């Protein structure tokens, strides 16, 4: 919905990028599909309640869903296994922790509350049936590449086109019948660049695919807090670029940001069964105390944004959806508080699609797109603002393996588009090989390895997909296809 009939001073655009690597069917605890079940329980379902509280025709949030996440949410049996996890595994783990902390009444109370929360989530999920994806999709206007590949690291035009085209095709297939307004299609050209990884040479492929706008991290180029982060950038041969505003984002995401508040539930302190029952200051977690802090932090955030856009423009605050609820337990409540507080403080909220329409129509003060600098170069929201997180010395093997596999799969023989690629030996690569290549290209394996957060799981996954790809290229396609639900739109 446009901001108003009058020229608006400025606006806040909350962008939530919703993504999970393909873990469905690949391991359980401590690394594997339980990540997805926990994200459903603690992030996606609570967020859905916030989004459903507003008008579905004009959500205040720009929501992107990655195709690889959607692939998993609609995989046969996935939601049923999530319900089983919530109704069987979580009650048992809570019961064991309740026994271990039986002499500590405040911790017992929090464990009981946590157990009841999981039970309520299970009931909510059952009420949706297999409809979690359509329910989220009703609010999702943006898509992304097929498997969250870092696009500037791809080494062939065919690989780049495959990732982009499959992502857009999957979104259109899934949500084609949905209309956010009577005069709009389900996709208006919004495309999230995985890891905000941008390079000017991506522009022609994005433009060809119909991408109208994307987000970029330009803190290293413009400097922190610069007013240029508040205006969209017009490119000569590609989409409009929306700079994300790091100075505002770091009120949440930066070291010492809101989630570090003393009253909030500690993410890193766990019981023996991996429940979180303490606050950041070491006290037993108190929901009422945390709720008071949520309200204060929501007010503070909106006040900062109001000052930031007082002279016009759009403050683009982009976050991983999983930060809210899964990593920062109170994050979904904070998000709801920000949406409410924006109305109280008179800060306009807008999706990026609407903000671009308003800017182009002259309805947004200081928001009209300006020409992008010629020397933008390569950037991301990773460490150092470049691509080292996914291709630096610690993870060079991941990048090298994916690039050589791409070259062998996509340039080794004649091909006529997605699904028709051939291997170097002349054997048809087919859908099986393409799925394994797409899985191998996911940014997540190098990211997890760089951070050291998941043991040898990312190396096992990358090596496994590489081995399966080689087998498929050799024509050995009789084995079970564990990736059969990945990127189903290959033709």
Short mmCIF file of C-alpha atoms in Angstrom, two decimals:
data_model
loop_
_atom_site.label_atom_id
_atom_site.label_comp_id
_atom_site.label_asym_id
_atom_site.label_seq_id
_atom_site.Cartn_x
_atom_site.Cartn_y
_atom_site.Cartn_z
CA UNK A 1 0.00 0.00 0.00
CA UNK A 2 1.44 3.46 -0.85
CA UNK A 3 2.38 5.52 2.17
CA UNK A 4 -0.18 8.26 1.71
CA UNK A 5 -1.62 10.74 -0.77
CA UNK A 6 0.79 13.35 0.57
CA UNK A 7 4.55 13.35 0.27
CA UNK A 8 5.99 11.34 3.19
CA UNK A 9 9.07 12.55 5.04
CA UNK A 10 10.68 9.12 5.07
CA UNK A 11 9.98 5.52 5.91
CA UNK A 12 11.21 2.39 7.67
CA UNK A 13 11.41 -0.78 5.58
CA UNK A 14 11.76 -3.94 7.65
CA UNK A 15 13.13 -6.74 5.48
CA UNK A 16 13.11 -10.32 6.74
CA UNK A 17 15.11 -12.85 4.75
CA UNK A 18 13.81 -16.32 5.54
CA UNK A 19 16.20 -19.17 4.79
CA UNK A 20 17.28 -22.61 5.91
CA UNK A 21 19.85 -24.83 4.18
CA UNK A 22 18.56 -28.16 2.90
CA UNK A 23 18.70 -30.16 6.14
CA UNK A 24 15.45 -32.10 5.78
CA UNK A 25 16.43 -35.77 5.80
CA UNK A 26 20.12 -35.05 6.47
CA UNK A 27 20.83 -35.77 10.13
CA UNK A 28 18.89 -34.98 13.28
CA UNK A 29 20.69 -33.92 16.46
CA UNK A 30 22.89 -31.97 17.03
CA UNK A 31 23.10 -30.94 13.36
CA UNK A 32 20.45 -31.51 10.76
CA UNK A 33 16.73 -31.28 10.35
CA UNK A 34 16.10 -30.31 13.99
CA UNK A 35 17.36 -26.87 12.90
CA UNK A 36 14.32 -26.67 10.64
CA UNK A 37 11.90 -27.93 13.28
CA UNK A 38 13.21 -25.40 15.80
CA UNK A 39 13.00 -22.58 13.26
CA UNK A 40 9.39 -23.51 12.52
CA UNK A 41 8.54 -23.58 16.21
CA UNK A 42 10.41 -20.52 17.42
CA UNK A 43 10.58 -18.23 14.37
CA UNK A 44 8.21 -19.00 11.52
CA UNK A 45 5.00 -19.75 13.41
CA UNK A 46 5.37 -16.85 15.90
CA UNK A 47 6.21 -14.53 13.01
CA UNK A 48 3.16 -15.73 11.11
CA UNK A 49 0.97 -14.59 14.00
CA UNK A 50 2.52 -11.11 13.81
CA UNK A 51 2.05 -10.90 10.06
CA UNK A 52 -1.50 -12.20 10.24
CA UNK A 53 -2.35 -9.51 12.81
CA UNK A 54 -2.15 -6.88 10.06
CA UNK A 55 -3.95 -6.71 6.75
CA UNK A 56 -2.73 -9.46 4.41
CA UNK A 57 -3.11 -6.99 1.54
CA UNK A 58 -0.57 -4.57 2.96
CA UNK A 59 1.95 -6.23 5.29
CA UNK A 60 4.36 -3.84 6.96
CA UNK A 61 7.25 -6.21 6.38
CA UNK A 62 9.12 -7.21 3.22
CA UNK A 63 9.32 -10.97 3.57
CA UNK A 64 11.51 -13.16 1.38
CA UNK A 65 11.30 -16.94 1.35
CA UNK A 66 14.17 -18.84 -0.22
CA UNK A 67 13.16 -21.60 -2.62
CA UNK A 68 15.33 -24.12 -0.75
CA UNK A 69 13.38 -23.45 2.45
CA UNK A 70 10.11 -23.80 0.57
CA UNK A 71 11.34 -27.06 -0.96
CA UNK A 72 11.70 -28.46 2.54
CA UNK A 73 8.43 -27.12 3.93
CA UNK A 74 6.51 -28.88 1.17
CA UNK A 75 8.57 -32.09 1.22
CA UNK A 76 6.32 -35.12 1.84
CA UNK A 77 6.22 -35.95 5.54
CA UNK A 78 8.32 -32.99 6.68
CA UNK A 79 5.59 -31.22 8.65
CA UNK A 80 4.48 -34.51 10.20
CA UNK A 81 8.03 -35.15 11.43
CA UNK A 82 8.15 -31.64 12.84
CA UNK A 83 4.92 -32.25 14.76
CA UNK A 84 6.36 -35.53 16.09
CA UNK A 85 9.46 -33.66 17.25
CA UNK A 86 7.31 -31.09 19.07
CA UNK A 87 4.95 -33.66 20.61
CA UNK A 88 7.42 -36.41 21.49
CA UNK A 89 11.04 -35.27 21.63
CA UNK A 90 10.50 -31.93 23.30
CA UNK A 91 8.21 -33.21 26.11
CA UNK A 92 10.73 -35.94 26.90
CA UNK A 93 13.66 -33.52 27.00
CA UNK A 94 11.75 -31.10 29.21
CA UNK A 95 10.81 -33.92 31.58
CA UNK A 96 14.45 -34.89 32.04
CA UNK A 97 15.49 -31.31 32.70
CA UNK A 98 12.60 -30.88 35.14
CA UNK A 99 13.94 -33.84 37.09
CA UNK A 100 17.48 -32.43 37.02
CA UNK A 101 16.35 -29.03 38.35
CA UNK A 102 13.59 -30.23 40.66
CA UNK A 103 15.05 -28.34 43.64
CA UNK A 104 15.07 -24.95 41.87
CA UNK A 105 11.52 -23.58 41.74
CA UNK A 106 12.20 -20.63 39.41
CA UNK A 107 13.95 -22.87 36.87
CA UNK A 108 11.21 -25.48 37.16
CA UNK A 109 8.60 -22.78 36.43
CA UNK A 110 10.48 -21.70 33.31
CA UNK A 111 10.90 -25.27 32.09
CA UNK A 112 7.19 -25.89 32.54
CA UNK A 113 6.38 -22.70 30.66
CA UNK A 114 8.76 -23.68 27.87
CA UNK A 115 7.19 -27.13 27.60
CA UNK A 116 3.72 -25.59 27.39
CA UNK A 117 4.95 -23.24 24.67
CA UNK A 118 6.17 -26.13 22.51
CA UNK A 119 2.87 -27.93 23.03
CA UNK A 120 0.95 -24.84 21.90
CA UNK A 121 3.15 -24.55 18.82
CA UNK A 122 2.42 -28.19 17.95
CA UNK A 123 -1.32 -27.51 18.16
CA UNK A 124 -0.91 -24.42 15.98
CA UNK A 125 1.06 -26.36 13.41
CA UNK A 126 -1.50 -29.16 13.38
CA UNK A 127 -4.22 -26.60 12.77
CA UNK A 128 -2.38 -25.49 9.63
CA UNK A 129 -1.78 -29.03 8.44
CA UNK A 130 0.43 -28.88 5.37
CA UNK A 131 -0.52 -25.22 5.04
CA UNK A 132 2.46 -23.60 6.76
CA UNK A 133 4.09 -22.73 3.46
CA UNK A 134 0.96 -21.19 1.89
CA UNK A 135 0.37 -19.27 5.13
CA UNK A 136 3.87 -17.77 5.03
CA UNK A 137 3.69 -17.34 1.29
CA UNK A 138 0.64 -15.12 1.65
CA UNK A 139 3.03 -12.48 3.00
CA UNK A 140 6.12 -13.18 0.89
CA UNK A 141 6.71 -10.84 -2.04
CA UNK A 142 10.43 -11.50 -2.53
CA UNK A 143 12.27 -14.62 -3.59
CA UNK A 144 15.95 -15.52 -3.89
CA UNK A 145 18.28 -17.85 -5.78
CA UNK A 146 17.43 -21.55 -5.84
CA UNK A 147 19.77 -22.75 -3.08
CA UNK A 148 21.22 -19.54 -1.65
CA UNK A 149 24.41 -19.58 -3.68
CA UNK A 150 26.77 -16.61 -3.34
CA UNK A 151 26.13 -15.41 -6.88
CA UNK A 152 29.39 -13.48 -7.47
CA UNK A 153 31.30 -16.73 -6.78
CA UNK A 154 29.60 -18.62 -9.60
CA UNK A 155 31.88 -19.01 -12.60
CA UNK A 156 29.53 -19.55 -15.54
CA UNK A 157 26.65 -17.63 -17.06
CA UNK A 158 24.70 -20.88 -17.17
CA UNK A 159 25.20 -21.41 -13.43
CA UNK A 160 24.13 -17.87 -12.63
CA UNK A 161 21.06 -18.09 -14.82
CA UNK A 162 20.14 -21.46 -13.32
CA UNK A 163 20.22 -20.21 -9.74
CA UNK A 164 18.25 -17.06 -10.55
CA UNK A 165 15.71 -18.58 -12.93
CA UNK A 166 14.90 -21.54 -10.69
CA UNK A 167 14.38 -19.28 -7.70
CA UNK A 168 11.96 -17.05 -9.54
CA UNK A 169 10.15 -19.94 -11.24
CA UNK A 170 9.68 -21.73 -7.92
CA UNK A 171 8.18 -18.62 -6.30
CA UNK A 172 5.80 -18.06 -9.18
CA UNK A 173 4.72 -21.69 -9.25
CA UNK A 174 4.02 -21.81 -5.55
CA UNK A 175 2.30 -18.48 -5.13
CA UNK A 176 0.90 -17.68 -8.58
CA UNK A 177 -2.71 -17.76 -7.41
CA UNK A 178 -2.08 -15.40 -4.53
CA UNK A 179 -2.84 -11.70 -4.89
CA UNK A 180 -1.78 -9.17 -2.26
CA UNK A 181 -3.93 -6.60 -3.99
CA UNK A 182 -6.36 -6.78 -6.86
CA UNK A 183 -3.97 -5.17 -9.32
CA UNK A 184 -0.79 -6.99 -8.37
CA UNK A 185 0.89 -10.23 -9.29
CA UNK A 186 2.41 -12.54 -6.68
CA UNK A 187 5.93 -11.36 -7.59
CA UNK A 188 6.74 -7.73 -8.31
CA UNK A 189 10.43 -8.26 -9.04
CA UNK A 190 11.94 -8.28 -5.54
CA UNK A 191 14.96 -10.59 -5.29
CA UNK A 192 17.17 -11.12 -2.24
CA UNK A 193 20.84 -11.56 -3.11
CA UNK A 194 22.08 -14.38 -0.83
CA UNK A 195 24.39 -12.97 1.85
CA UNK A 196 23.76 -9.55 0.25
CA UNK A 197 26.58 -10.59 -2.09
CA UNK A 198 26.55 -8.11 -4.97
CA UNK A 199 28.72 -7.48 -7.99
CA UNK A 200 27.94 -5.23 -10.98
CA UNK A 201 28.34 -8.11 -13.42
CA UNK A 202 25.20 -9.71 -11.95
CA UNK A 203 23.01 -6.88 -13.25
CA UNK A 204 22.33 -8.12 -16.80
CA UNK A 205 21.27 -11.60 -15.63
CA UNK A 206 19.04 -10.12 -12.94
CA UNK A 207 17.49 -7.69 -15.41
CA UNK A 208 16.89 -10.47 -17.94
CA UNK A 209 15.10 -12.52 -15.27
CA UNK A 210 12.76 -9.65 -14.42
CA UNK A 211 14.34 -8.59 -11.15
CA UNK A 212 13.23 -5.07 -10.30
CA UNK A 213 14.99 -4.47 -6.99
CA UNK A 214 17.41 -6.02 -4.53
CA UNK A 215 19.32 -5.11 -1.36
CA UNK A 216 23.03 -4.37 -1.09
CA UNK A 217 25.51 -3.76 1.74
CA UNK A 218 27.50 -0.61 0.93
CA UNK A 219 28.83 0.39 4.33
CA UNK A 220 32.38 -0.10 3.10
CA UNK A 221 31.68 2.12 0.10
CA UNK A 222 29.67 4.98 1.65
CA UNK A 223 30.67 4.80 5.30
CA UNK A 224 28.58 4.02 8.33
CA UNK A 225 25.62 6.34 8.86
CA UNK A 226 25.98 8.14 5.53
CA UNK A 227 22.74 9.61 4.16
CA UNK A 228 23.35 7.84 0.85
CA UNK A 229 22.26 4.59 2.48
CA UNK A 230 18.72 6.02 2.57
CA UNK A 231 18.20 6.34 -1.18
CA UNK A 232 17.73 3.61 -3.79
CA UNK A 233 20.35 3.42 -6.52
CA UNK A 234 19.51 3.25 -10.19
CA UNK A 235 21.74 1.02 -12.32
CA UNK A 236 22.19 1.31 -16.08
CA UNK A 237 21.74 -2.37 -16.88
CA UNK A 238 20.01 -3.94 -13.91
CA UNK A 239 17.67 -3.61 -10.94
CA UNK A 240 17.34 -0.82 -8.42
CA UNK A 241 19.69 -1.34 -5.48
CA UNK A 242 18.44 -0.67 -1.96
CA UNK A 243 21.36 -0.05 0.46
CA UNK A 244 20.75 -1.57 3.86
CA UNK A 245 21.37 0.79 6.78
CA UNK A 246 24.05 -0.83 8.90
CA UNK A 247 24.03 1.93 11.52
CA UNK A 248 20.39 1.14 12.34
CA UNK A 249 20.61 -2.62 11.86
CA UNK A 250 23.41 -2.84 14.41
CA UNK A 251 21.12 -1.52 17.13
CA UNK A 252 19.91 -5.13 16.98
CA UNK A 253 22.63 -7.14 15.30
CA UNK A 254 25.79 -5.44 16.52
CA UNK A 255 27.87 -6.41 19.54
CA UNK A 256 26.00 -5.11 22.58
CA UNK A 257 22.77 -4.75 20.58
CA UNK A 258 19.33 -5.21 22.08
CA UNK A 259 19.48 -9.04 22.31
CA UNK A 260 22.39 -8.69 24.76
CA UNK A 261 20.12 -6.99 27.29
CA UNK A 262 20.35 -8.41 30.81
CA UNK A 263 16.68 -9.42 30.99
CA UNK A 264 16.59 -11.35 27.74
CA UNK A 265 16.87 -15.11 27.56
CA UNK A 266 20.45 -16.26 27.10
CA UNK A 267 20.98 -18.12 23.85
CA UNK A 268 24.32 -19.72 24.66
CA UNK A 269 23.65 -21.01 28.17
CA UNK A 270 21.92 -24.36 27.91
CA UNK A 271 20.62 -27.12 30.12
CA UNK A 272 21.85 -30.66 29.56
CA UNK A 273 18.96 -31.15 27.11
CA UNK A 274 19.57 -27.86 25.32
CA UNK A 275 16.81 -25.77 26.86
CA UNK A 276 17.32 -22.10 27.66
CA UNK A 277 16.07 -21.12 31.11
CA UNK A 278 18.44 -18.36 32.19
CA UNK A 279 18.62 -14.66 31.38
CA UNK A 280 21.74 -12.99 30.03
CA UNK A 281 22.65 -11.77 33.50
CA UNK A 282 22.58 -15.31 34.91
CA UNK A 283 19.26 -15.03 36.69
CA UNK A 284 16.44 -17.50 36.03
CA UNK A 285 14.51 -16.24 33.03
CA UNK A 286 11.54 -14.00 33.86
CA UNK A 287 9.16 -13.42 30.89
CA UNK A 288 7.53 -10.38 32.50
CA UNK A 289 10.90 -8.73 33.08
CA UNK A 290 11.88 -9.45 29.48
CA UNK A 291 8.59 -8.06 28.15
CA UNK A 292 9.30 -4.74 29.87
CA UNK A 293 12.68 -4.61 28.13
CA UNK A 294 11.07 -5.45 24.76
CA UNK A 295 8.78 -2.45 24.99
CA UNK A 296 11.64 -0.14 25.90
CA UNK A 297 13.86 -1.41 23.10
CA UNK A 298 11.08 -1.14 20.51
CA UNK A 299 10.52 2.49 21.52
CA UNK A 300 14.23 3.20 21.36
CA UNK A 301 14.60 1.63 17.92
CA UNK A 302 11.69 3.54 16.39
CA UNK A 303 12.97 6.79 17.90
CA UNK A 304 16.36 6.20 16.26
CA UNK A 305 14.71 5.47 12.92
CA UNK A 306 12.57 8.58 13.21
CA UNK A 307 15.69 10.68 13.61
CA UNK A 308 17.39 8.83 10.77
CA UNK A 309 14.66 9.54 8.21
CA UNK A 310 13.71 13.00 9.44
CA UNK A 311 15.22 14.45 6.27
CA UNK A 312 13.60 11.88 4.00
CA UNK A 313 14.58 8.58 2.42
CA UNK A 314 14.06 4.96 3.37
CA UNK A 315 15.84 3.26 6.26
CA UNK A 316 16.19 -0.36 5.08
CA UNK A 317 16.68 -2.69 8.04
CA UNK A 318 17.32 -6.23 6.82
CA UNK A 319 17.62 -9.25 9.09
CA UNK A 320 17.64 -13.02 8.86
CA UNK A 321 14.17 -14.08 9.95
CA UNK A 322 15.66 -16.79 12.15
CA UNK A 323 17.24 -14.11 14.35
CA UNK A 324 13.75 -13.42 15.64
CA UNK A 325 12.64 -16.16 17.98
CA UNK A 326 15.28 -18.78 17.27
CA UNK A 327 18.40 -16.77 18.13
CA UNK A 328 16.79 -13.89 19.99
CA UNK A 329 13.91 -15.43 21.86
CA UNK A 330 12.08 -12.13 22.37
CA UNK A 331 12.78 -10.96 18.83
CA UNK A 332 9.32 -11.65 17.40
CA UNK A 333 7.74 -9.71 20.28
CA UNK A 334 10.20 -6.89 19.64
CA UNK A 335 9.26 -6.88 15.96
CA UNK A 336 5.57 -6.63 16.85
CA UNK A 337 6.46 -3.83 19.25
CA UNK A 338 8.32 -1.93 16.54
CA UNK A 339 5.36 -2.19 14.16
CA UNK A 340 3.03 -0.88 16.85
CA UNK A 341 5.44 1.79 18.08
CA UNK A 342 5.96 3.12 14.56
CA UNK A 343 2.30 4.12 14.55
CA UNK A 344 2.63 5.77 17.94
CA UNK A 345 5.72 7.77 16.96
CA UNK A 346 4.52 8.59 13.46
CA UNK A 347 7.21 6.68 11.58
CA UNK A 348 5.90 5.39 8.27
CA UNK A 349 6.33 1.68 7.54
CA UNK A 350 6.61 0.43 3.99
CA UNK A 351 7.53 -2.65 2.03
CA UNK A 352 10.36 -2.13 -0.44
CA UNK A 353 8.01 -2.72 -3.37
CA UNK A 354 5.71 0.05 -2.18
CA UNK A 355 8.60 2.32 -1.26
CA UNK A 356 9.99 2.03 -4.78
CA UNK A 357 6.60 2.83 -6.27
CA UNK A 358 6.30 5.85 -3.99
CA UNK A 359 9.83 7.00 -4.77
CA UNK A 360 9.28 6.74 -8.51
CA UNK A 361 5.97 8.62 -8.17
CA UNK A 362 7.61 11.39 -6.14
CA UNK A 363 5.59 10.52 -3.04
CA UNK A 364 8.60 9.93 -0.81
CA UNK A 365 10.75 12.85 0.28
CA UNK A 366 14.40 12.27 -0.62
CA UNK A 367 13.61 8.79 -1.91
CA UNK A 368 13.82 9.12 -5.68
CA UNK A 369 16.46 6.72 -7.08
CA UNK A 370 19.83 8.25 -7.88
CA UNK A 371 22.51 6.91 -10.21
CA UNK A 372 24.65 4.18 -8.69
CA UNK A 373 28.38 4.92 -8.50
CA UNK A 374 30.43 3.33 -11.25
CA UNK A 375 32.88 1.75 -8.80
CA UNK A 376 30.61 -0.22 -6.49
CA UNK A 377 32.70 -3.38 -6.81
CA UNK A 378 31.98 -6.60 -4.91
CA UNK A 379 30.30 -6.43 -1.51
CA UNK A 380 28.38 -8.56 1.00
CA UNK A 381 27.20 -8.45 4.58
CA UNK A 382 29.83 -11.02 5.53
CA UNK A 383 33.06 -10.41 7.37
CA UNK A 384 35.01 -7.49 5.92
CA UNK A 385 32.13 -6.59 3.62
CA UNK A 386 33.58 -8.85 0.90
CA UNK A 387 33.42 -12.58 0.04
CA UNK A 388 36.08 -13.93 2.39
CA UNK A 389 33.50 -15.71 4.56
CA UNK A 390 32.70 -18.01 1.61
CA UNK A 391 36.01 -18.10 -0.27
CA UNK A 392 38.79 -17.10 2.14
CA UNK A 393 41.68 -19.37 3.16
CA UNK A 394 39.64 -21.20 5.82
CA UNK A 395 37.02 -22.29 3.31
CA UNK A 396 38.88 -22.14 -0.01
CA UNK A 397 38.23 -25.85 -0.57
CA UNK A 398 34.48 -25.26 -0.51
CA UNK A 399 34.68 -22.53 -3.14
CA UNK A 400 37.12 -24.46 -5.34
CA UNK A 401 35.05 -27.66 -5.22
CA UNK A 402 31.82 -25.87 -6.10
CA UNK A 403 33.34 -23.91 -8.96
CA UNK A 404 35.07 -26.88 -10.58
CA UNK A 405 31.87 -28.91 -10.25
CA UNK A 406 29.93 -26.11 -11.91
CA UNK A 407 32.37 -26.00 -14.82
CA UNK A 408 32.24 -29.75 -15.33
CA UNK A 409 28.47 -29.95 -15.09
CA UNK A 410 27.45 -26.91 -17.10
CA UNK A 411 30.18 -26.46 -19.70
CA UNK A 412 31.18 -30.03 -20.50
CA UNK A 413 28.73 -30.58 -23.33
CA UNK A 414 25.79 -29.26 -25.25
CA UNK A 415 22.78 -28.21 -23.26
CA UNK A 416 19.49 -26.58 -23.97
CA UNK A 417 18.55 -24.99 -20.67
CA UNK A 418 17.78 -26.16 -17.13
CA UNK A 419 17.28 -29.89 -17.01
CA UNK A 420 19.07 -30.53 -20.29
CA UNK A 421 22.71 -30.07 -19.28
CA UNK A 422 25.27 -32.69 -20.16
CA UNK A 423 28.43 -33.79 -18.46
CA UNK A 424 31.91 -33.67 -19.97
CA UNK A 425 31.72 -37.31 -21.00
CA UNK A 426 28.59 -36.66 -23.02
CA UNK A 427 26.28 -38.39 -20.53
CA UNK A 428 23.16 -36.43 -19.73
CA UNK A 429 23.62 -34.82 -16.33
CA UNK A 430 19.88 -34.66 -15.83
CA UNK A 431 17.88 -33.37 -12.92
CA UNK A 432 19.73 -35.53 -10.39
CA UNK A 433 23.11 -33.98 -11.18
CA UNK A 434 21.67 -30.46 -11.28
CA UNK A 435 20.10 -30.91 -7.86
CA UNK A 436 23.40 -32.08 -6.40
CA UNK A 437 25.20 -29.12 -8.00
CA UNK A 438 22.65 -26.70 -6.62
CA UNK A 439 22.99 -28.22 -3.16
CA UNK A 440 26.77 -28.00 -3.37
CA UNK A 441 26.58 -24.31 -4.28
CA UNK A 442 24.65 -23.33 -1.13
CA UNK A 443 26.41 -20.60 0.85
CA UNK A 444 25.65 -22.32 4.14
CA UNK A 445 28.35 -24.98 4.10
CA UNK A 446 31.24 -22.52 3.82
CA UNK A 447 29.59 -20.14 6.28
CA UNK A 448 29.16 -22.82 8.95
CA UNK A 449 32.70 -24.07 8.41
CA UNK A 450 34.10 -20.54 8.61
CA UNK A 451 32.31 -19.95 11.90
CA UNK A 452 33.06 -23.40 13.30
CA UNK A 453 29.46 -23.74 14.48
CA UNK A 454 28.56 -27.23 13.28
CA UNK A 455 31.55 -29.51 13.67
CA UNK A 456 32.29 -31.45 10.50
CA UNK A 457 28.65 -31.38 9.33
CA UNK A 458 29.21 -28.73 6.60
CA UNK A 459 32.23 -30.58 5.22
CA UNK A 460 30.30 -33.84 5.21
CA UNK A 461 27.41 -32.21 3.37
CA UNK A 462 29.57 -30.50 0.74
CA UNK A 463 31.69 -33.61 0.16
CA UNK A 464 28.59 -35.78 -0.03
CA UNK A 465 26.87 -33.61 -2.63
CA UNK A 466 30.08 -33.47 -4.65
CA UNK A 467 30.39 -37.27 -4.63
CA UNK A 468 26.74 -37.71 -5.62
CA UNK A 469 27.19 -35.20 -8.42
CA UNK A 470 30.19 -37.09 -9.80
CA UNK A 471 28.22 -40.32 -9.68
CA UNK A 472 25.32 -38.73 -11.56
CA UNK A 473 27.66 -37.34 -14.22
CA UNK A 474 29.07 -40.85 -14.71
CA UNK A 475 25.55 -42.09 -15.36
CA UNK A 476 25.23 -43.88 -12.01
CA UNK A 477 21.72 -42.65 -11.27
CA UNK A 478 20.22 -45.81 -9.79
CA UNK A 479 20.91 -44.83 -6.19
CA UNK A 480 18.33 -43.21 -3.94
CA UNK A 481 17.89 -39.53 -4.77
CA UNK A 482 17.92 -37.91 -1.32
CA UNK A 483 17.59 -34.48 -2.91
CA UNK A 484 14.48 -35.30 -4.91
CA UNK A 485 12.48 -32.44 -3.36
CA UNK A 486 15.16 -29.82 -3.99
CA UNK A 487 14.50 -27.27 -6.76
CA UNK A 488 11.66 -29.29 -8.27
CA UNK A 489 11.17 -26.80 -11.12
CA UNK A 490 14.12 -27.73 -13.33
CA UNK A 491 12.54 -27.49 -16.75
#
